[in-house]
Amino acid sequence: MKRKKGGGGGGANWMDTYGDMVTLLLCFFVLLYSMSTISEQNWKALVMSFNPDAVQTPTMTDGNDGPNADPNEEDGAGQITQEMVDQDMESLYQAIAQYIEEQGMQETVSVSKEDGKVFLTFQDVVFFNPDDSTLREDGKPVLNTIGASLSAVSTSVDEVRVMGHTAQASADRPNNTFNDRALSALRASNALAHLQDHCTVDPGRLISEGYGQWRPVADNSDPVEKAKNRRVEIIISGRNIEEELKNNLTDYST
């Protein structure tokens, strides 16, 4: 009797099914990978292709902390914590204080720090000649150094305020109102303009003010004390992250 030959249905048909499964798995993982980096626009296009009647609604997120978040993109708090701001302000204070000490300027410049602010007071001779608002050449390097220090912590700076002050020339009568106000305002503006050109703090956060003789810190009747009233003050304020988030304060940066 003859042995029957094997019937049809080749023994390798299982490989077709296996190949299809492997291909589907590959497509699945490729899809997963593409979705991990998909942009918002591409995702919307994909959803609309499956469901043209889909309604777009805004997605509320609590901060930019998703898997695709850009670490360099600022959210409501600028990705900066209050601790970071406080550290930057301390570093700013230490850098300026060290510079003043190295230059031996303790007699003409004072620096202090309190409540997240750095306070600088310059006698007028640091930046200006008597009754003049033109910035002295030997005063420019001082502002350059302050500008460099500000640039290093610019994201933590809320405001830089430069204030010009004069002294009352005669103890028995006030200065000429216009000249007094103009001199102090021009000194503050010129100092600030130079500082602006040498730092990266947003110009919208830089302010100059002229007070004339009206905010003295010493007795104008004493020639030695009077010199303390002729001064330029700089107040550098650090950001208050909690207040910014709570009050949604305006951000002037561009």
PDB file of N, CA and C in Angstrom, residues 48 168 179 237:
ATOM      1  N   MET A  48      -8.473  64.890  15.732  1.00  0.00           N
ATOM      2  CA  MET A  48      -9.494  65.291  14.776  1.00  0.00           C
ATOM      3  C   MET A  48      -9.619  64.318  13.623  1.00  0.00           C
ATOM      4  N   GLN A 168      21.255 121.156  51.264  1.00  0.00           N
ATOM      5  CA  GLN A 168      20.814 122.560  51.310  1.00  0.00           C
ATOM      6  C   GLN A 168      22.037 123.448  51.467  1.00  0.00           C
ATOM      7  N   ASN A 179      16.590 124.270  40.076  1.00  0.00           N
ATOM      8  CA  ASN A 179      17.971 123.798  40.010  1.00  0.00           C
ATOM      9  C   ASN A 179      18.202 122.612  40.940  1.00  0.00           C
ATOM     10  N   SER A 237      15.862  95.514  44.869  1.00  0.00           N
ATOM     11  CA  SER A 237      14.855  94.677  45.517  1.00  0.00           C
ATOM     12  C   SER A 237      14.797  93.309  44.855  1.00  0.00           C
TER      13      SER A 237
END
